[in-house]
PDB file of C-alpha atoms in Angstrom:
ATOM      1  CA  UNK A   1      -2.540  -8.173 -20.672  1.00 49.00           C
ATOM      2  CA  UNK A   2      -6.330  -7.144 -21.329  1.00 52.00           C
ATOM      3  CA  UNK A   3      -8.274  -6.831 -18.334  1.00 54.00           C
ATOM      4  CA  UNK A   4     -11.822  -7.271 -18.461  1.00 57.00           C
ATOM      5  CA  UNK A   5     -14.667  -5.572 -16.628  1.00 58.00           C
ATOM      6  CA  UNK A   6     -16.642  -7.583 -13.922  1.00 59.00           C
ATOM      7  CA  UNK A   7     -13.709 -10.620 -12.993  1.00 68.00           C
ATOM      8  CA  UNK A   8     -12.918 -11.115  -9.434  1.00 78.00           C
ATOM      9  CA  UNK A   9     -10.396 -10.339  -7.453  1.00 87.00           C
ATOM     10  CA  UNK A  10      -8.872 -11.948  -5.134  1.00 89.00           C
ATOM     11  CA  UNK A  11      -6.199 -10.534  -2.385  1.00 94.00           C
ATOM     12  CA  UNK A  12      -3.311 -12.484  -1.465  1.00 94.00           C
ATOM     13  CA  UNK A  13       0.355 -12.902  -0.428  1.00 94.00           C
ATOM     14  CA  UNK A  14       2.960 -11.475  -3.174  1.00 95.00           C
ATOM     15  CA  UNK A  15       4.988 -14.461  -4.490  1.00 94.00           C
ATOM     16  CA  UNK A  16       8.204 -13.914  -6.253  1.00 93.00           C
ATOM     17  CA  UNK A  17       6.510 -15.021  -9.502  1.00 92.00           C
ATOM     18  CA  UNK A  18       4.498 -11.768  -9.348  1.00 93.00           C
ATOM     19  CA  UNK A  19       7.603  -9.713  -9.772  1.00 92.00           C
ATOM     20  CA  UNK A  20       7.477  -9.452 -13.756  1.00 90.00           C
ATOM     21  CA  UNK A  21       3.591  -8.602 -13.254  1.00 90.00           C
ATOM     22  CA  UNK A  22       4.560  -6.146 -10.757  1.00 91.00           C
ATOM     23  CA  UNK A  23       6.370  -4.320 -13.784  1.00 88.00           C
ATOM     24  CA  UNK A  24       3.011  -4.490 -15.681  1.00 85.00           C
ATOM     25  CA  UNK A  25       1.214  -2.631 -12.938  1.00 88.00           C
ATOM     26  CA  UNK A  26       3.742  -0.069 -12.202  1.00 84.00           C
ATOM     27  CA  UNK A  27       4.277   0.698 -15.985  1.00 81.00           C
ATOM     28  CA  UNK A  28       0.361   1.559 -16.079  1.00 77.00           C
ATOM     29  CA  UNK A  29       0.070   2.978 -12.733  1.00 76.00           C
ATOM     30  CA  UNK A  30       1.024   6.777 -12.428  1.00 67.00           C
ATOM     31  CA  UNK A  31       2.945   7.960  -9.079  1.00 62.00           C
ATOM     32  CA  UNK A  32       2.017  10.574  -6.943  1.00 55.00           C
ATOM     33  CA  UNK A  33      -1.971  10.618  -9.143  1.00 52.00           C
ATOM     34  CA  UNK A  34      -0.195  12.299 -12.203  1.00 53.00           C
ATOM     35  CA  UNK A  35      -0.667  10.807 -15.282  1.00 50.00           C
ATOM     36  CA  UNK A  36       2.402  10.253 -18.114  1.00 51.00           C
ATOM     37  CA  UNK A  37       3.146   8.615 -21.274  1.00 53.00           C
ATOM     38  CA  UNK A  38       6.506   6.601 -20.741  1.00 58.00           C
ATOM     39  CA  UNK A  39       6.296   3.746 -18.712  1.00 61.00           C
ATOM     40  CA  UNK A  40       8.094   4.395 -15.442  1.00 65.00           C
ATOM     41  CA  UNK A  41      11.125   2.097 -13.483  1.00 72.00           C
ATOM     42  CA  UNK A  42       9.931   0.361 -10.561  1.00 79.00           C
ATOM     43  CA  UNK A  43      10.942   2.244  -7.112  1.00 83.00           C
ATOM     44  CA  UNK A  44      13.703   0.747  -5.629  1.00 85.00           C
ATOM     45  CA  UNK A  45      12.313  -1.273  -2.929  1.00 88.00           C
ATOM     46  CA  UNK A  46      10.072  -2.959  -5.371  1.00 89.00           C
ATOM     47  CA  UNK A  47      12.910  -3.952  -7.385  1.00 89.00           C
ATOM     48  CA  UNK A  48      13.085  -7.017  -4.918  1.00 89.00           C
ATOM     49  CA  UNK A  49      10.057  -7.235  -3.080  1.00 91.00           C
ATOM     50  CA  UNK A  50      10.992 -10.517  -1.214  1.00 90.00           C
ATOM     51  CA  UNK A  51      14.087  -9.173   0.432  1.00 89.00           C
ATOM     52  CA  UNK A  52      12.407  -5.342   1.168  1.00 88.00           C
ATOM     53  CA  UNK A  53       8.800  -7.119   2.261  1.00 90.00           C
ATOM     54  CA  UNK A  54       9.330 -10.878   2.908  1.00 88.00           C
ATOM     55  CA  UNK A  55       6.334 -11.312   4.420  1.00 88.00           C
ATOM     56  CA  UNK A  56       4.023  -7.544   3.896  1.00 90.00           C
ATOM     57  CA  UNK A  57       3.715  -7.671   0.703  1.00 92.00           C
ATOM     58  CA  UNK A  58       0.060  -8.338  -0.853  1.00 92.00           C
ATOM     59  CA  UNK A  59      -1.441  -8.444  -4.347  1.00 91.00           C
ATOM     60  CA  UNK A  60      -4.734  -8.152  -5.954  1.00 89.00           C
ATOM     61  CA  UNK A  61      -5.017 -10.413  -8.665  1.00 89.00           C
ATOM     62  CA  UNK A  62      -7.470 -11.588 -11.595  1.00 85.00           C
ATOM     63  CA  UNK A  63      -7.668 -14.135 -14.277  1.00 80.00           C
ATOM     64  CA  UNK A  64      -7.265 -12.510 -17.711  1.00 77.00           C
ATOM     65  CA  UNK A  65      -8.110 -13.547 -21.306  1.00 73.00           C
ATOM     66  CA  UNK A  66      -5.951 -16.068 -21.676  1.00 77.00           C
ATOM     67  CA  UNK A  67      -5.758 -17.601 -18.154  1.00 78.00           C
ATOM     68  CA  UNK A  68      -3.014 -16.039 -17.088  1.00 80.00           C
ATOM     69  CA  UNK A  69      -3.248 -14.099 -13.889  1.00 85.00           C
ATOM     70  CA  UNK A  70      -2.501 -10.323 -13.972  1.00 86.00           C
ATOM     71  CA  UNK A  71      -1.663  -8.474 -10.531  1.00 91.00           C
ATOM     72  CA  UNK A  72      -4.042  -5.098 -10.750  1.00 91.00           C
ATOM     73  CA  UNK A  73      -3.255  -4.187  -6.983  1.00 93.00           C
ATOM     74  CA  UNK A  74      -0.654  -3.731  -4.818  1.00 94.00           C
ATOM     75  CA  UNK A  75       0.271  -2.967  -0.867  1.00 95.00           C
ATOM     76  CA  UNK A  76       3.671  -3.182   0.736  1.00 94.00           C
ATOM     77  CA  UNK A  77       4.156  -3.000   4.277  1.00 94.00           C
ATOM     78  CA  UNK A  78       6.737  -3.123   7.150  1.00 90.00           C
ATOM     79  CA  UNK A  79       7.469  -3.052  10.322  1.00 88.00           C
ATOM     80  CA  UNK A  80      10.018   0.070  11.315  1.00 82.00           C
ATOM     81  CA  UNK A  81      12.593   0.955  13.850  1.00 64.00           C
ATOM     82  CA  UNK A  82      13.017   5.206  14.141  1.00 51.00           C
ATOM     83  CA  UNK A  83      17.162   4.064  12.967  1.00 46.00           C
ATOM     84  CA  UNK A  84      15.518   2.427   9.932  1.00 49.00           C
ATOM     85  CA  UNK A  85      13.235   5.217   8.762  1.00 56.00           C
ATOM     86  CA  UNK A  86      15.219   8.592   8.927  1.00 53.00           C
ATOM     87  CA  UNK A  87      12.559  10.154   6.566  1.00 67.00           C
ATOM     88  CA  UNK A  88       9.849   9.796   8.847  1.00 72.00           C
ATOM     89  CA  UNK A  89       9.082  13.072  10.104  1.00 76.00           C
ATOM     90  CA  UNK A  90       9.484  13.653  13.747  1.00 70.00           C
ATOM     91  CA  UNK A  91       5.789  14.010  14.565  1.00 64.00           C
ATOM     92  CA  UNK A  92       5.391  10.103  14.159  1.00 71.00           C
ATOM     93  CA  UNK A  93       7.601   8.727  16.275  1.00 70.00           C
ATOM     94  CA  UNK A  94       5.534   7.734  19.094  1.00 71.00           C
ATOM     95  CA  UNK A  95       8.587   5.388  21.040  1.00 74.00           C
ATOM     96  CA  UNK A  96       5.853   1.916  20.423  1.00 81.00           C
ATOM     97  CA  UNK A  97       6.078  -0.721  17.516  1.00 85.00           C
ATOM     98  CA  UNK A  98       5.134   1.034  14.396  1.00 89.00           C
ATOM     99  CA  UNK A  99       4.442  -0.265  10.822  1.00 92.00           C
ATOM    100  CA  UNK A 100       4.379   1.649   7.773  1.00 92.00           C
ATOM    101  CA  UNK A 101       2.470   1.174   4.500  1.00 95.00           C
ATOM    102  CA  UNK A 102       4.805   2.002   1.996  1.00 91.00           C
ATOM    103  CA  UNK A 103       2.691   1.172  -1.113  1.00 91.00           C
ATOM    104  CA  UNK A 104      -0.849   0.712  -2.209  1.00 93.00           C
ATOM    105  CA  UNK A 105      -1.333   0.697  -5.897  1.00 91.00           C
ATOM    106  CA  UNK A 106      -4.307  -0.269  -8.340  1.00 91.00           C
ATOM    107  CA  UNK A 107      -4.569  -0.569 -12.168  1.00 88.00           C
ATOM    108  CA  UNK A 108      -6.290   2.610 -13.503  1.00 86.00           C
ATOM    109  CA  UNK A 109      -8.642   0.700 -14.865  1.00 84.00           C
ATOM    110  CA  UNK A 110      -9.728  -1.400 -11.415  1.00 86.00           C
ATOM    111  CA  UNK A 111      -9.759   2.355  -9.396  1.00 85.00           C
ATOM    112  CA  UNK A 112     -12.823   2.944  -7.522  1.00 86.00           C
ATOM    113  CA  UNK A 113     -13.976  -0.909  -7.430  1.00 87.00           C
ATOM    114  CA  UNK A 114     -13.082  -1.179  -3.409  1.00 90.00           C
ATOM    115  CA  UNK A 115      -9.192  -2.505  -3.954  1.00 92.00           C
ATOM    116  CA  UNK A 116      -7.439   0.423  -2.593  1.00 93.00           C
ATOM    117  CA  UNK A 117      -9.775  -0.536   0.616  1.00 95.00           C
ATOM    118  CA  UNK A 118      -9.239  -4.112   0.677  1.00 95.00           C
ATOM    119  CA  UNK A 119      -4.851  -3.786  -0.122  1.00 96.00           C
ATOM    120  CA  UNK A 120      -5.471  -1.575   3.039  1.00 97.00           C
ATOM    121  CA  UNK A 121      -7.573  -3.511   5.163  1.00 97.00           C
ATOM    122  CA  UNK A 122      -5.168  -6.680   4.509  1.00 97.00           C
ATOM    123  CA  UNK A 123      -1.796  -4.248   5.269  1.00 97.00           C
ATOM    124  CA  UNK A 124      -3.869  -3.199   8.564  1.00 97.00           C
ATOM    125  CA  UNK A 125      -4.275  -7.092   9.790  1.00 96.00           C
ATOM    126  CA  UNK A 126      -0.599  -7.623   8.932  1.00 96.00           C
ATOM    127  CA  UNK A 127       0.359  -4.623  10.603  1.00 95.00           C
ATOM    128  CA  UNK A 128      -1.759  -5.657  13.835  1.00 96.00           C
ATOM    129  CA  UNK A 129      -0.307  -9.203  14.081  1.00 95.00           C
ATOM    130  CA  UNK A 130       3.302  -8.070  13.704  1.00 93.00           C
ATOM    131  CA  UNK A 131       2.586  -6.579  17.087  1.00 93.00           C
ATOM    132  CA  UNK A 132       2.364  -3.040  15.493  1.00 92.00           C
ATOM    133  CA  UNK A 133       0.789  -0.340  17.686  1.00 93.00           C
ATOM    134  CA  UNK A 134       0.447   2.197  14.907  1.00 93.00           C
ATOM    135  CA  UNK A 135       0.202   1.737  11.027  1.00 95.00           C
ATOM    136  CA  UNK A 136       1.466   4.840   9.658  1.00 94.00           C
ATOM    137  CA  UNK A 137       1.385   6.329   5.307  1.00 95.00           C
ATOM    138  CA  UNK A 138       1.832   9.065   3.252  1.00 93.00           C
ATOM    139  CA  UNK A 139       0.391  10.409   0.395  1.00 93.00           C
ATOM    140  CA  UNK A 140       0.867  13.424  -2.203  1.00 91.00           C
ATOM    141  CA  UNK A 141      -1.990  16.087  -1.231  1.00 93.00           C
ATOM    142  CA  UNK A 142      -3.170  15.905  -4.576  1.00 89.00           C
ATOM    143  CA  UNK A 143      -4.343  12.473  -4.250  1.00 90.00           C
ATOM    144  CA  UNK A 144      -7.794  13.516  -3.269  1.00 91.00           C
ATOM    145  CA  UNK A 145      -9.181  10.134  -3.688  1.00 90.00           C
ATOM    146  CA  UNK A 146      -6.640   8.335  -1.547  1.00 92.00           C
ATOM    147  CA  UNK A 147      -7.094  10.705   1.145  1.00 96.00           C
ATOM    148  CA  UNK A 148     -10.946  10.269   1.225  1.00 96.00           C
ATOM    149  CA  UNK A 149     -10.371   6.399   1.663  1.00 96.00           C
ATOM    150  CA  UNK A 150      -7.471   6.831   4.457  1.00 98.00           C
ATOM    151  CA  UNK A 151     -10.038   9.485   6.471  1.00 98.00           C
ATOM    152  CA  UNK A 152     -13.010   7.012   5.856  1.00 98.00           C
ATOM    153  CA  UNK A 153     -10.986   4.055   7.400  1.00 98.00           C
ATOM    154  CA  UNK A 154     -10.335   5.530  10.530  1.00 98.00           C
ATOM    155  CA  UNK A 155      -6.577   7.477   9.511  1.00 98.00           C
ATOM    156  CA  UNK A 156      -5.932  10.607  11.161  1.00 97.00           C
ATOM    157  CA  UNK A 157      -3.944  13.351   9.526  1.00 96.00           C
ATOM    158  CA  UNK A 158      -0.747  13.906  11.515  1.00 93.00           C
ATOM    159  CA  UNK A 159       1.447  16.278   9.655  1.00 93.00           C
ATOM    160  CA  UNK A 160       2.394  17.702   6.080  1.00 94.00           C
ATOM    161  CA  UNK A 161       6.178  17.639   4.586  1.00 91.00           C
ATOM    162  CA  UNK A 162       7.601  18.610   1.363  1.00 90.00           C
ATOM    163  CA  UNK A 163       9.393  15.847  -1.263  1.00 86.00           C
ATOM    164  CA  UNK A 164      10.541  18.187  -3.815  1.00 86.00           C
ATOM    165  CA  UNK A 165       7.489  19.479  -5.403  1.00 87.00           C
ATOM    166  CA  UNK A 166       5.158  17.317  -3.819  1.00 85.00           C
ATOM    167  CA  UNK A 167       3.348  18.169  -0.290  1.00 92.00           C
ATOM    168  CA  UNK A 168       3.032  14.984   1.553  1.00 92.00           C
ATOM    169  CA  UNK A 169       0.085  13.847   3.915  1.00 95.00           C
ATOM    170  CA  UNK A 170       1.369  11.751   6.449  1.00 94.00           C
ATOM    171  CA  UNK A 171      -1.707   9.610   8.557  1.00 96.00           C
ATOM    172  CA  UNK A 172      -1.676   7.392  10.944  1.00 95.00           C
ATOM    173  CA  UNK A 173      -3.791   4.985  12.502  1.00 97.00           C
ATOM    174  CA  UNK A 174      -4.134   3.821  15.516  1.00 95.00           C
ATOM    175  CA  UNK A 175      -4.393  -0.213  16.598  1.00 94.00           C
ATOM    176  CA  UNK A 176      -5.104  -2.990  18.532  1.00 82.00           C
ATOM    177  CA  UNK A 177      -2.930  -5.800  19.352  1.00 65.00           C
ATOM    178  CA  UNK A 178      -4.228  -8.975  17.519  1.00 60.00           C
ATOM    179  CA  UNK A 179      -5.061 -10.155  20.718  1.00 60.00           C
ATOM    180  CA  UNK A 180      -7.649  -7.638  22.128  1.00 57.00           C
ATOM    181  CA  UNK A 181      -8.973  -8.309  18.651  1.00 52.00           C
ATOM    182  CA  UNK A 182      -9.834 -11.486  19.234  1.00 53.00           C
ATOM    183  CA  UNK A 183     -10.863 -11.499  22.770  1.00 53.00           C
ATOM    184  CA  UNK A 184     -13.676  -8.778  22.011  1.00 50.00           C
ATOM    185  CA  UNK A 185     -15.416 -11.252  19.064  1.00 52.00           C
TER     186      UNK A 185
END
């Protein structure tokens, strides 16, 4: 797909027909902020988005030259339980309902245009409406742009862990309940 500059991008829920477009996105978006020459396989949880994120996957889309829709960004969020998330650091376990933002990915051609923020905002809204009191996420320490974005959005660094050679920075965002937000409006 050939992306054009200046195209309006929309955010919507994932549809099963997006699966191949997500493969295209991940084939061009390096993990952990690195670059690579060969396309990478989809991570396991994204092989079946409908099963792993049934209501919490958002895509950023735009229309490309041939009139088809391209997925140029993705955010995947889910509620978690301590038993279901053994990799959550102990510092993040509070006993309150928690959602985890598993993915925020944007095509390199669309970096620095606010798509990561818009996708993260959609995930925050979803987490709040799901009844979660906290949203957690991790990113690699070398992704300075992602860290700056999350801090600007109010996420607070809670701890750091190692995964192989990668240092992961874990962030939390306290969420007001959806009914609390609506009563203030």
